[in-house]
């Protein structure tokens, strides 16, 4: 009886999740997080399963692999939007996402790589990812990946983040991160990272955020 009850409850949750697209469910969660906890947890489990399947890789056909990548991107975006309401369920999200981008940045498909980077930036805006960890990740990806769209997005994110934190401890730490990237050309392909960092400095100076002598 107990097993049957658990099965009915699980089926009921799955049915409720299937009734809504992710964007619709995302809006519902924002309005009433506690009322949709079960739905979020079901989506969270789907995300973890999709992430594990992607890590394992394998010989899936091109069409199937493309569908899997789109699903992973959709789920990552959803969790980045809504995870702030369920920190106990999504505490792994930021760590796993950063690790995936670092480990697979050179082999990820460009569309998925950009979507995961966007999810990381969204997670940072929601307080799920440390801004300094993300800033370091941005310059690491710029250094390691030749992807114009990705580099532009990452540079824009660093500029926005530095504008928001132009003073205080976070602002000083972000400044050190940008200056380090601008000056460091000791590693392979770091010239690209240095160029982007210099461009970030120029943009921040031009908009009046960083106008001191060091800049």
Coordinates of N, CA and C in Angstrom, one line a residue:
X1 N 0.8 -1.2 0.0 CA 0.0 0.0 0.0 C 0.9 1.2 0.0
X2 N 1.9 1.2 0.9 CA 2.8 2.3 0.9 C 3.5 2.6 -0.4
X3 N 4.0 1.5 -1.0 CA 4.6 1.6 -2.3 C 3.7 2.2 -3.4
X4 N 2.4 1.7 -3.4 CA 1.4 2.2 -4.3 C 1.2 3.7 -4.1
X5 N 1.1 4.1 -2.8 CA 0.9 5.5 -2.5 C 2.1 6.4 -3.0
X6 N 3.3 5.9 -2.8 CA 4.5 6.6 -3.3 C 4.5 6.7 -4.8
X7 N 4.1 5.6 -5.5 CA 4.0 5.6 -6.9 C 3.0 6.6 -7.5
X8 N 1.8 6.6 -6.8 CA 0.8 7.6 -7.2 C 1.2 9.0 -7.0
X9 N 1.9 9.3 -5.9 CA 2.4 10.6 -5.7 C 3.5 11.0 -6.7
X10 N 4.4 10.1 -7.0 CA 5.4 10.4 -8.0 C 4.7 10.6 -9.4
X11 N 3.8 9.8 -9.8 CA 3.1 10.0 -11.0 C 2.3 11.3 -11.1
X12 N 1.7 11.7 -9.9 CA 1.0 12.9 -9.9 C 1.9 14.1 -10.1
X13 N 3.1 14.1 -9.5 CA 4.1 15.2 -9.7 C 4.5 15.2 -11.2
X14 N 4.8 14.0 -11.8 CA 5.2 14.0 -13.1 C 4.2 14.6 -14.1
X15 N 2.9 14.3 -13.8 CA 1.8 14.8 -14.6 C 1.7 16.3 -14.5
X16 N 1.9 16.8 -13.2 CA 1.8 18.3 -13.1 C 2.9 19.0 -13.8
X17 N 4.1 18.4 -13.8 CA 5.3 18.9 -14.5 C 5.0 18.9 -16.0
X18 N 4.4 17.9 -16.5 CA 4.2 17.8 -18.0 C 3.1 18.7 -18.4
X19 N 2.3 19.2 -17.5 CA 1.2 20.1 -17.9 C 1.7 21.5 -18.3
X20 N 2.9 21.9 -17.9 CA 3.4 23.2 -18.1 C 4.8 23.1 -18.9
X21 N 4.9 24.1 -19.8 CA 6.3 24.2 -20.4 C 7.2 24.8 -19.4
X22 N 8.5 24.7 -19.6 CA 9.4 25.3 -18.6 C 9.2 26.8 -18.4
X23 N 9.0 27.6 -19.5 CA 8.8 29.0 -19.2 C 7.6 29.3 -18.4
X24 N 6.5 28.6 -18.6 CA 5.3 28.8 -17.9 C 5.5 28.4 -16.4
X25 N 6.1 27.2 -16.2 CA 6.4 26.7 -14.8 C 7.3 27.7 -14.1
X26 N 8.3 28.3 -14.9 CA 9.2 29.2 -14.3 C 8.5 30.4 -13.7
X27 N 7.5 30.9 -14.4 CA 6.7 32.1 -14.0 C 5.9 31.7 -12.8
X28 N 5.3 30.5 -12.8 CA 4.5 30.0 -11.6 C 5.4 29.9 -10.4
X29 N 6.6 29.4 -10.6 CA 7.5 29.2 -9.4 C 7.9 30.6 -8.8
X30 N 8.1 31.6 -9.6 CA 8.4 32.9 -9.2 C 7.3 33.5 -8.3
X31 N 6.1 33.2 -8.7 CA 4.9 33.8 -8.0 C 4.7 33.1 -6.6
X32 N 4.9 31.8 -6.6 CA 4.6 31.0 -5.4 C 5.6 29.8 -5.3
X33 N 6.8 30.1 -4.9 CA 7.8 29.0 -4.8 C 7.4 27.8 -4.0
X34 N 6.8 28.0 -2.8 CA 6.5 26.9 -1.9 C 5.4 26.0 -2.5
X35 N 4.5 26.6 -3.3 CA 3.4 25.8 -3.9 C 3.9 24.9 -5.0
X36 N 5.1 25.2 -5.6 CA 5.6 24.4 -6.7 C 6.9 23.7 -6.4
X37 N 7.1 23.4 -5.1 CA 8.4 22.8 -4.7 C 8.6 21.4 -5.4
X38 N 7.5 20.6 -5.4 CA 7.6 19.3 -6.0 C 7.9 19.4 -7.4
X39 N 7.3 20.3 -8.1 CA 7.6 20.5 -9.6 C 9.1 20.9 -9.8
X40 N 9.6 21.8 -9.0 CA 11.0 22.1 -9.1 C 11.9 21.0 -8.9
X41 N 11.6 20.2 -7.8 CA 12.5 19.1 -7.5 C 12.4 18.0 -8.6
X42 N 11.3 17.9 -9.3 CA 11.2 16.9 -10.4 C 12.1 17.4 -11.6
X43 N 12.0 18.7 -11.8 CA 12.9 19.3 -12.9 C 14.3 19.2 -12.5
X44 N 14.6 19.5 -11.2 CA 16.0 19.4 -10.8 C 16.6 18.0 -11.0
X45 N 15.8 16.9 -10.7 CA 16.2 15.6 -11.0 C 16.4 15.3 -12.5
X46 N 15.6 15.9 -13.3 CA 15.8 15.8 -14.7 C 17.1 16.4 -15.2
X47 N 17.4 17.6 -14.6 CA 18.6 18.3 -14.9 C 19.8 17.4 -14.5
X48 N 19.8 16.9 -13.3 CA 20.9 16.0 -12.9 C 21.1 14.8 -13.8
X49 N 20.0 14.2 -14.2 CA 20.1 13.1 -15.1 C 20.6 13.5 -16.4
X50 N 20.2 14.6 -17.0 CA 20.7 15.1 -18.3 C 22.1 15.4 -18.2
X51 N 22.6 16.0 -17.1 CA 24.0 16.4 -16.9 C 24.8 15.1 -16.8
X52 N 24.4 14.1 -16.1 CA 25.1 12.9 -16.0 C 25.2 12.2 -17.3
X53 N 24.1 12.2 -18.1 CA 24.1 11.5 -19.4 C 25.0 12.2 -20.3
X54 N 25.1 13.6 -20.2 CA 26.0 14.3 -21.1 C 27.4 14.1 -20.8
X55 N 27.7 14.0 -19.5 CA 29.1 13.7 -19.1 C 29.6 12.3 -19.5
X56 N 28.7 11.4 -19.5 CA 29.1 10.0 -19.9 C 29.3 10.0 -21.4
X57 N 28.6 10.9 -22.1 CA 28.8 11.0 -23.6 C 28.3 9.7 -24.2
X58 N 29.1 9.2 -25.2 CA 28.8 8.0 -25.8 C 28.5 8.1 -27.3
X59 N 28.0 7.1 -27.9 CA 27.8 7.0 -29.3 C 26.4 7.3 -29.8
X60 N 25.8 8.2 -29.1 CA 24.4 8.6 -29.6 C 24.5 9.3 -30.9
X61 N 23.4 9.1 -31.7 CA 23.4 9.7 -33.1 C 23.4 11.2 -33.0
X62 N 23.7 11.8 -34.1 CA 23.9 13.3 -34.1 C 22.5 14.0 -33.7
X63 N 21.4 13.5 -34.3 CA 20.1 14.1 -34.0 C 19.8 14.0 -32.5
X64 N 20.0 12.7 -32.0 CA 19.7 12.5 -30.5 C 20.6 13.3 -29.7
X65 N 21.9 13.4 -30.0 CA 22.8 14.2 -29.3 C 22.4 15.7 -29.3
X66 N 21.9 16.2 -30.4 CA 21.5 17.6 -30.5 C 20.3 17.8 -29.6
X67 N 19.3 16.9 -29.6 CA 18.2 17.0 -28.7 C 18.6 17.0 -27.2
X68 N 19.6 16.1 -26.9 CA 20.0 16.0 -25.5 C 20.7 17.4 -25.1
X69 N 21.4 18.0 -26.0 CA 22.1 19.2 -25.7 C 21.1 20.4 -25.5
X70 N 20.1 20.4 -26.3 CA 19.0 21.4 -26.2 C 18.3 21.2 -24.8
X71 N 18.0 20.0 -24.5 CA 17.3 19.7 -23.2 C 18.2 20.1 -22.0
X72 N 19.5 19.8 -22.1 CA 20.4 20.2 -21.0 C 20.4 21.8 -20.9
X73 N 20.5 22.5 -22.1 CA 20.5 23.9 -22.0 C 19.2 24.5 -21.5
X74 N 18.1 23.9 -21.9 CA 16.8 24.4 -21.3 C 16.7 24.2 -19.8
X75 N 17.1 23.0 -19.4 CA 17.0 22.7 -17.9 C 18.0 23.6 -17.1
X76 N 19.2 23.8 -17.6 CA 20.2 24.6 -16.9 C 19.7 26.1 -16.8
X77 N 19.0 26.6 -17.9 CA 18.5 27.9 -17.8 C 17.3 28.0 -16.8
X78 N 16.5 27.0 -16.8 CA 15.4 26.9 -15.8 C 15.9 26.9 -14.4
X79 N 16.9 26.1 -14.1 CA 17.4 26.0 -12.7 C 18.1 27.3 -12.3
X80 N 18.8 27.9 -13.3 CA 19.5 29.2 -13.0 C 18.5 30.2 -12.6
X81 N 17.3 30.2 -13.3 CA 16.3 31.2 -13.0 C 15.6 30.9 -11.6
X82 N 15.3 29.7 -11.3 CA 14.5 29.3 -10.2 C 15.2 28.8 -9.0
X83 N 16.5 28.4 -9.1 CA 17.2 27.7 -8.0 C 17.3 28.6 -6.8
X84 N 17.3 29.9 -6.9 CA 17.4 30.7 -5.7 C 16.3 30.5 -4.7
X85 N 15.2 30.0 -5.1 CA 14.0 29.7 -4.2 C 14.2 28.4 -3.5
X86 N 15.1 27.5 -4.0 CA 15.2 26.2 -3.5 C 16.7 25.8 -3.3
X87 N 17.4 26.6 -2.5 CA 18.8 26.4 -2.4 C 19.3 25.1 -1.9
X88 N 18.4 24.5 -1.1 CA 18.8 23.2 -0.6 C 18.8 22.1 -1.7
X89 N 18.0 22.3 -2.7 CA 17.9 21.4 -3.8 C 18.9 21.7 -4.9
X90 N 19.3 23.0 -5.0 CA 20.2 23.4 -6.2 C 21.6 23.8 -5.7
X91 N 22.0 23.4 -4.5 CA 23.3 23.9 -4.0 C 24.5 23.4 -4.9
X92 N 24.2 22.3 -5.6 CA 25.3 21.8 -6.5 C 25.3 22.5 -7.8
X93 N 24.3 23.2 -8.2 CA 24.2 23.7 -9.5 C 25.4 24.5 -10.0
X94 N 25.7 25.6 -9.3 CA 26.8 26.4 -9.7 C 28.1 25.7 -9.8
X95 N 28.4 24.9 -8.8 CA 29.7 24.1 -8.8 C 29.8 23.2 -10.0
X96 N 28.7 22.4 -10.3 CA 28.7 21.5 -11.4 C 28.8 22.2 -12.7
X97 N 28.1 23.4 -12.8 CA 28.1 24.1 -14.1 C 29.5 24.7 -14.4
X98 N 30.1 25.2 -13.4 CA 31.5 25.8 -13.6 C 32.4 24.6 -14.0
X99 N 32.3 23.5 -13.3 CA 33.2 22.3 -13.6 C 33.0 21.9 -15.0
X100 N 31.7 21.8 -15.5 CA 31.4 21.3 -16.8 C 32.0 22.3 -17.9
X101 N 31.9 23.6 -17.7 CA 32.4 24.5 -18.6 C 33.9 24.5 -18.6
X102 N 34.6 24.3 -17.5 CA 36.0 24.2 -17.5 C 36.5 22.9 -18.1
X103 N 35.9 21.8 -17.8 CA 36.3 20.5 -18.3 C 36.0 20.3 -19.8
X104 N 34.9 20.8 -20.3 CA 34.5 20.5 -21.6 C 34.4 21.7 -22.6
X105 N 35.0 22.9 -22.1 CA 34.8 24.1 -22.9 C 35.3 24.0 -24.4
X106 N 36.3 23.2 -24.6 CA 36.9 23.1 -25.9 C 36.1 22.1 -26.8
X107 N 35.3 21.3 -26.2 CA 34.5 20.3 -27.0 C 33.0 20.5 -27.1
X108 N 32.5 21.4 -26.2 CA 31.1 21.7 -26.2 C 30.7 22.3 -27.6
X109 N 29.5 22.0 -28.0 CA 29.0 22.7 -29.2 C 28.8 24.1 -28.9
X110 N 29.1 25.0 -29.8 CA 29.0 26.5 -29.5 C 27.7 26.9 -28.9
X111 N 26.6 26.5 -29.5 CA 25.3 26.9 -28.9 C 25.1 26.5 -27.5
X112 N 25.4 25.3 -27.2 CA 25.3 24.8 -25.8 C 26.3 25.5 -24.9
X113 N 27.5 25.7 -25.3 CA 28.5 26.4 -24.5 C 28.1 27.8 -24.2
X114 N 27.5 28.5 -25.1 CA 27.0 29.8 -24.9 C 25.8 29.8 -23.9
X115 N 24.9 28.9 -24.1 CA 23.8 28.8 -23.2 C 24.2 28.4 -21.7
X116 N 25.2 27.6 -21.6 CA 25.7 27.3 -20.2 C 26.4 28.5 -19.6
X117 N 27.1 29.2 -20.4 CA 27.7 30.4 -19.9 C 26.7 31.5 -19.5
X118 N 25.6 31.6 -20.3 CA 24.5 32.5 -19.9 C 23.8 32.0 -18.6
X119 N 23.7 30.7 -18.5 CA 23.1 30.2 -17.2 C 24.0 30.5 -16.0
X120 N 25.3 30.4 -16.2 CA 26.3 30.8 -15.2 C 26.1 32.2 -14.8
X121 N 26.0 33.1 -15.8 CA 25.9 34.5 -15.5 C 24.5 34.8 -14.8
X122 N 23.5 34.1 -15.2 CA 22.2 34.2 -14.5 C 22.3 33.7 -13.1
X123 N 23.0 32.6 -12.9 CA 23.1 32.1 -11.5 C 23.9 33.1 -10.6
X124 N 24.9 33.8 -11.2 CA 25.6 34.8 -10.4 C 24.6 35.9 -10.1
X125 N 23.8 36.3 -11.0 CA 22.8 37.4 -10.7 C 21.8 37.0 -9.6
X126 N 21.6 35.7 -9.5 CA 20.6 35.2 -8.5 C 21.3 34.9 -7.2
X127 N 22.6 35.1 -7.1 CA 23.3 34.8 -5.9 C 23.7 33.4 -5.7
X128 N 23.6 32.6 -6.7 CA 24.0 31.2 -6.7 C 25.5 30.9 -7.0
X129 N 26.1 31.9 -7.6 CA 27.5 31.7 -8.0 C 28.3 32.9 -7.6
X130 N 29.5 32.7 -7.0 CA 30.4 33.8 -6.5 C 30.8 34.6 -7.8
X131 N 30.7 35.9 -7.7 CA 31.1 36.7 -8.9 C 32.6 36.6 -9.2
X132 N 33.5 36.4 -8.3 CA 34.9 36.3 -8.6 C 35.2 34.9 -9.3
X133 N 34.5 33.9 -8.8 CA 34.6 32.6 -9.5 C 34.2 32.7 -11.0
X134 N 33.1 33.4 -11.2 CA 32.6 33.6 -12.6 C 33.5 34.5 -13.4
X135 N 34.1 35.5 -12.8 CA 35.0 36.4 -13.5 C 36.2 35.6 -14.0
X136 N 36.8 34.8 -13.0 CA 37.9 34.0 -13.4 C 37.5 33.0 -14.5
X137 N 36.3 32.4 -14.4 CA 35.9 31.5 -15.5 C 35.8 32.2 -16.8
X138 N 35.2 33.4 -16.8 CA 35.1 34.2 -18.0 C 36.4 34.3 -18.8
X139 N 37.4 34.7 -18.1 CA 38.7 34.9 -18.7 C 39.4 33.6 -19.1
X140 N 39.1 32.5 -18.3 CA 39.6 31.2 -18.7 C 39.0 30.7 -20.0
X141 N 37.7 30.9 -20.1 CA 37.0 30.5 -21.4 C 37.5 31.4 -22.5
X142 N 37.7 32.7 -22.3 CA 38.1 33.5 -23.4 C 39.5 33.1 -23.9
X143 N 40.3 32.7 -22.9 CA 41.7 32.2 -23.2 C 41.7 30.9 -24.0
X144 N 40.8 30.0 -23.6 CA 40.9 28.7 -24.1 C 40.0 28.4 -25.4
X145 N 39.0 29.2 -25.6 CA 38.0 28.9 -26.7 C 38.0 30.0 -27.7
X146 N 38.1 29.6 -28.9 CA 38.0 30.6 -30.0 C 36.6 30.6 -30.5
X147 N 35.8 31.5 -29.9 CA 34.4 31.6 -30.2 C 34.0 33.1 -30.0
X148 N 33.8 33.8 -31.1 CA 33.6 35.2 -31.1 C 32.3 35.6 -30.3
X149 N 31.2 34.8 -30.5 CA 30.0 35.1 -29.8 C 30.1 34.9 -28.3
X150 N 30.8 33.9 -27.9 CA 31.0 33.6 -26.5 C 31.9 34.7 -25.9
X151 N 33.0 35.0 -26.5 CA 33.9 36.1 -26.0 C 33.1 37.4 -25.8
X152 N 32.3 37.7 -26.8 CA 31.5 39.0 -26.7 C 30.6 38.9 -25.5
X153 N 29.9 37.8 -25.3 CA 29.0 37.7 -24.2 C 29.7 37.8 -22.8
X154 N 30.9 37.1 -22.7 CA 31.6 37.1 -21.5 C 32.2 38.5 -21.2
X155 N 32.7 39.2 -22.2 CA 33.2 40.5 -22.0 C 32.1 41.5 -21.5
X156 N 31.0 41.4 -22.2 CA 29.8 42.2 -21.8 C 29.4 41.9 -20.3
X157 N 29.4 40.6 -19.9 CA 29.1 40.3 -18.6 C 30.1 40.9 -17.6
X158 N 31.4 40.8 -17.9 CA 32.4 41.3 -16.9 C 32.2 42.8 -16.8
X159 N 31.9 43.5 -17.9 CA 31.7 45.0 -17.8 C 30.5 45.3 -16.9
X160 N 29.4 44.6 -17.1 CA 28.2 44.8 -16.3 C 28.5 44.6 -14.9
X161 N 29.2 43.5 -14.6 CA 29.4 43.1 -13.2 C 30.3 44.2 -12.5
X162 N 31.3 44.6 -13.3 CA 32.3 45.6 -12.7 C 31.6 47.0 -12.5
X163 N 30.6 47.3 -13.4 CA 29.9 48.5 -13.2 C 29.0 48.5 -11.9
X164 N 28.4 47.3 -11.6 CA 27.6 47.2 -10.5 C 28.4 47.2 -9.2
X165 N 29.6 46.7 -9.3 CA 30.5 46.6 -8.1 C 31.7 47.5 -8.2
X166 N 31.5 48.8 -8.6 CA 32.6 49.7 -8.8 C 33.3 50.1 -7.6
X167 N 32.7 49.9 -6.4 CA 33.4 50.2 -5.2 C 33.3 49.1 -4.2
X168 N 34.0 49.2 -3.1 CA 33.9 48.1 -2.1 C 34.8 47.0 -2.3
X169 N 34.8 46.0 -1.5 CA 35.7 44.8 -1.6 C 35.5 44.1 -2.9
X170 N 34.3 43.8 -3.2 CA 34.0 43.1 -4.5 C 34.5 43.8 -5.7
X171 N 34.3 45.1 -5.7 CA 34.8 46.0 -6.8 C 36.3 45.9 -6.9
X172 N 37.0 45.9 -5.8 CA 38.5 45.9 -5.8 C 39.0 44.5 -6.3
X173 N 38.3 43.5 -5.8 CA 38.7 42.1 -6.3 C 38.4 41.9 -7.8
X174 N 37.3 42.4 -8.3 CA 37.1 42.3 -9.7 C 38.1 43.1 -10.5
X175 N 38.5 44.2 -10.0 CA 39.5 45.0 -10.6 C 40.8 44.2 -10.7
X176 N 41.2 43.6 -9.6 CA 42.4 42.8 -9.7 C 42.3 41.7 -10.7
X177 N 41.2 41.1 -10.8 CA 41.0 40.0 -11.8 C 41.1 40.5 -13.2
X178 N 40.5 41.6 -13.5 CA 40.6 42.2 -14.9 C 42.1 42.6 -15.2
X179 N 42.7 43.3 -14.2 CA 44.1 43.7 -14.4 C 45.0 42.5 -14.6
X180 N 44.8 41.5 -13.9 CA 45.6 40.3 -14.0 C 45.5 39.7 -15.4
X181 N 44.3 39.6 -15.9 CA 44.0 39.1 -17.2 C 44.7 40.0 -18.3
X182 N 44.6 41.3 -18.1 CA 45.2 42.2 -19.0 C 46.7 42.2 -19.1
X183 N 47.3 41.8 -18.0 CA 48.8 41.8 -17.9 C 49.4 40.5 -18.2
X184 N 48.6 39.4 -18.0 CA 49.2 38.0 -18.1 C 49.2 37.5 -19.5
X185 N 50.3 37.4 -20.1 CA 50.5 36.7 -21.4 C 51.5 35.6 -21.3
X186 N 51.5 34.9 -20.1 CA 52.5 33.9 -19.9 C 52.0 32.5 -20.4
X187 N 50.6 32.4 -20.5 CA 50.0 31.1 -20.8 C 49.7 31.1 -22.3
X188 N 49.5 29.9 -22.8 CA 49.1 29.7 -24.2 C 47.8 30.4 -24.5
X189 N 47.7 31.1 -25.6 CA 46.5 31.8 -26.1 C 46.0 32.9 -25.1
X190 N 46.9 33.3 -24.1 CA 46.4 34.3 -23.2 C 46.4 35.7 -23.8
X191 N 47.0 35.9 -25.0 CA 46.9 37.2 -25.7 C 45.5 37.6 -25.9
X192 N 44.7 36.6 -26.3 CA 43.2 36.9 -26.6 C 42.6 37.3 -25.3
X193 N 42.9 36.7 -24.2 CA 42.3 37.1 -22.9 C 42.8 38.5 -22.5
X194 N 44.1 38.8 -22.8 CA 44.6 40.1 -22.5 C 43.9 41.2 -23.3
X195 N 43.7 40.9 -24.6 CA 43.0 41.9 -25.4 C 41.6 42.2 -24.9
X196 N 40.9 41.2 -24.6 CA 39.5 41.4 -24.1 C 39.6 42.1 -22.8
X197 N 40.5 41.8 -21.9 CA 40.6 42.5 -20.6 C 40.9 44.0 -20.8
X198 N 41.8 44.3 -21.7 CA 42.1 45.7 -22.0 C 40.9 46.4 -22.6
X199 N 40.1 45.7 -23.5 CA 38.9 46.3 -24.0 C 37.9 46.5 -22.8
X200 N 37.8 45.6 -21.9 CA 36.9 45.8 -20.7 C 37.4 47.1 -19.9
X201 N 38.7 47.2 -19.7 CA 39.2 48.4 -19.1 C 38.8 49.7 -19.8
X202 N 39.0 49.7 -21.1 CA 38.6 50.9 -21.9 C 37.2 51.2 -21.8
X203 N 36.3 50.2 -21.9 CA 34.9 50.4 -21.8 C 34.5 51.0 -20.4
X204 N 35.1 50.4 -19.3 CA 34.8 50.9 -18.0 C 35.3 52.3 -17.8
X205 N 36.4 52.6 -18.4 CA 36.9 54.0 -18.3 C 36.0 55.0 -19.0
X206 N 35.6 54.5 -20.2 CA 34.8 55.4 -21.1 C 33.4 55.7 -20.4
X207 N 32.9 54.7 -19.7 CA 31.6 55.0 -19.1 C 31.7 55.6 -17.7
X208 N 32.9 55.9 -17.3 CA 33.1 56.6 -16.0 C 33.1 55.7 -14.8
X209 N 33.1 54.4 -14.9 CA 33.1 53.5 -13.8 C 34.5 53.4 -13.1
X210 N 35.5 53.3 -14.0 CA 36.9 53.2 -13.5 C 37.7 54.3 -14.1
X211 N 38.0 55.3 -13.4 CA 38.7 56.5 -13.9 C 39.9 56.9 -13.1
X212 N 40.4 55.9 -12.3 CA 41.5 56.3 -11.4 C 42.8 56.2 -12.2
X213 N 44.0 56.5 -11.6 CA 45.2 56.5 -12.3 C 45.7 55.2 -12.8
X214 N 45.3 54.1 -12.0 CA 45.7 52.8 -12.4 C 45.1 52.4 -13.7
X215 N 43.8 52.7 -13.9 CA 43.1 52.4 -15.1 C 43.6 53.2 -16.3

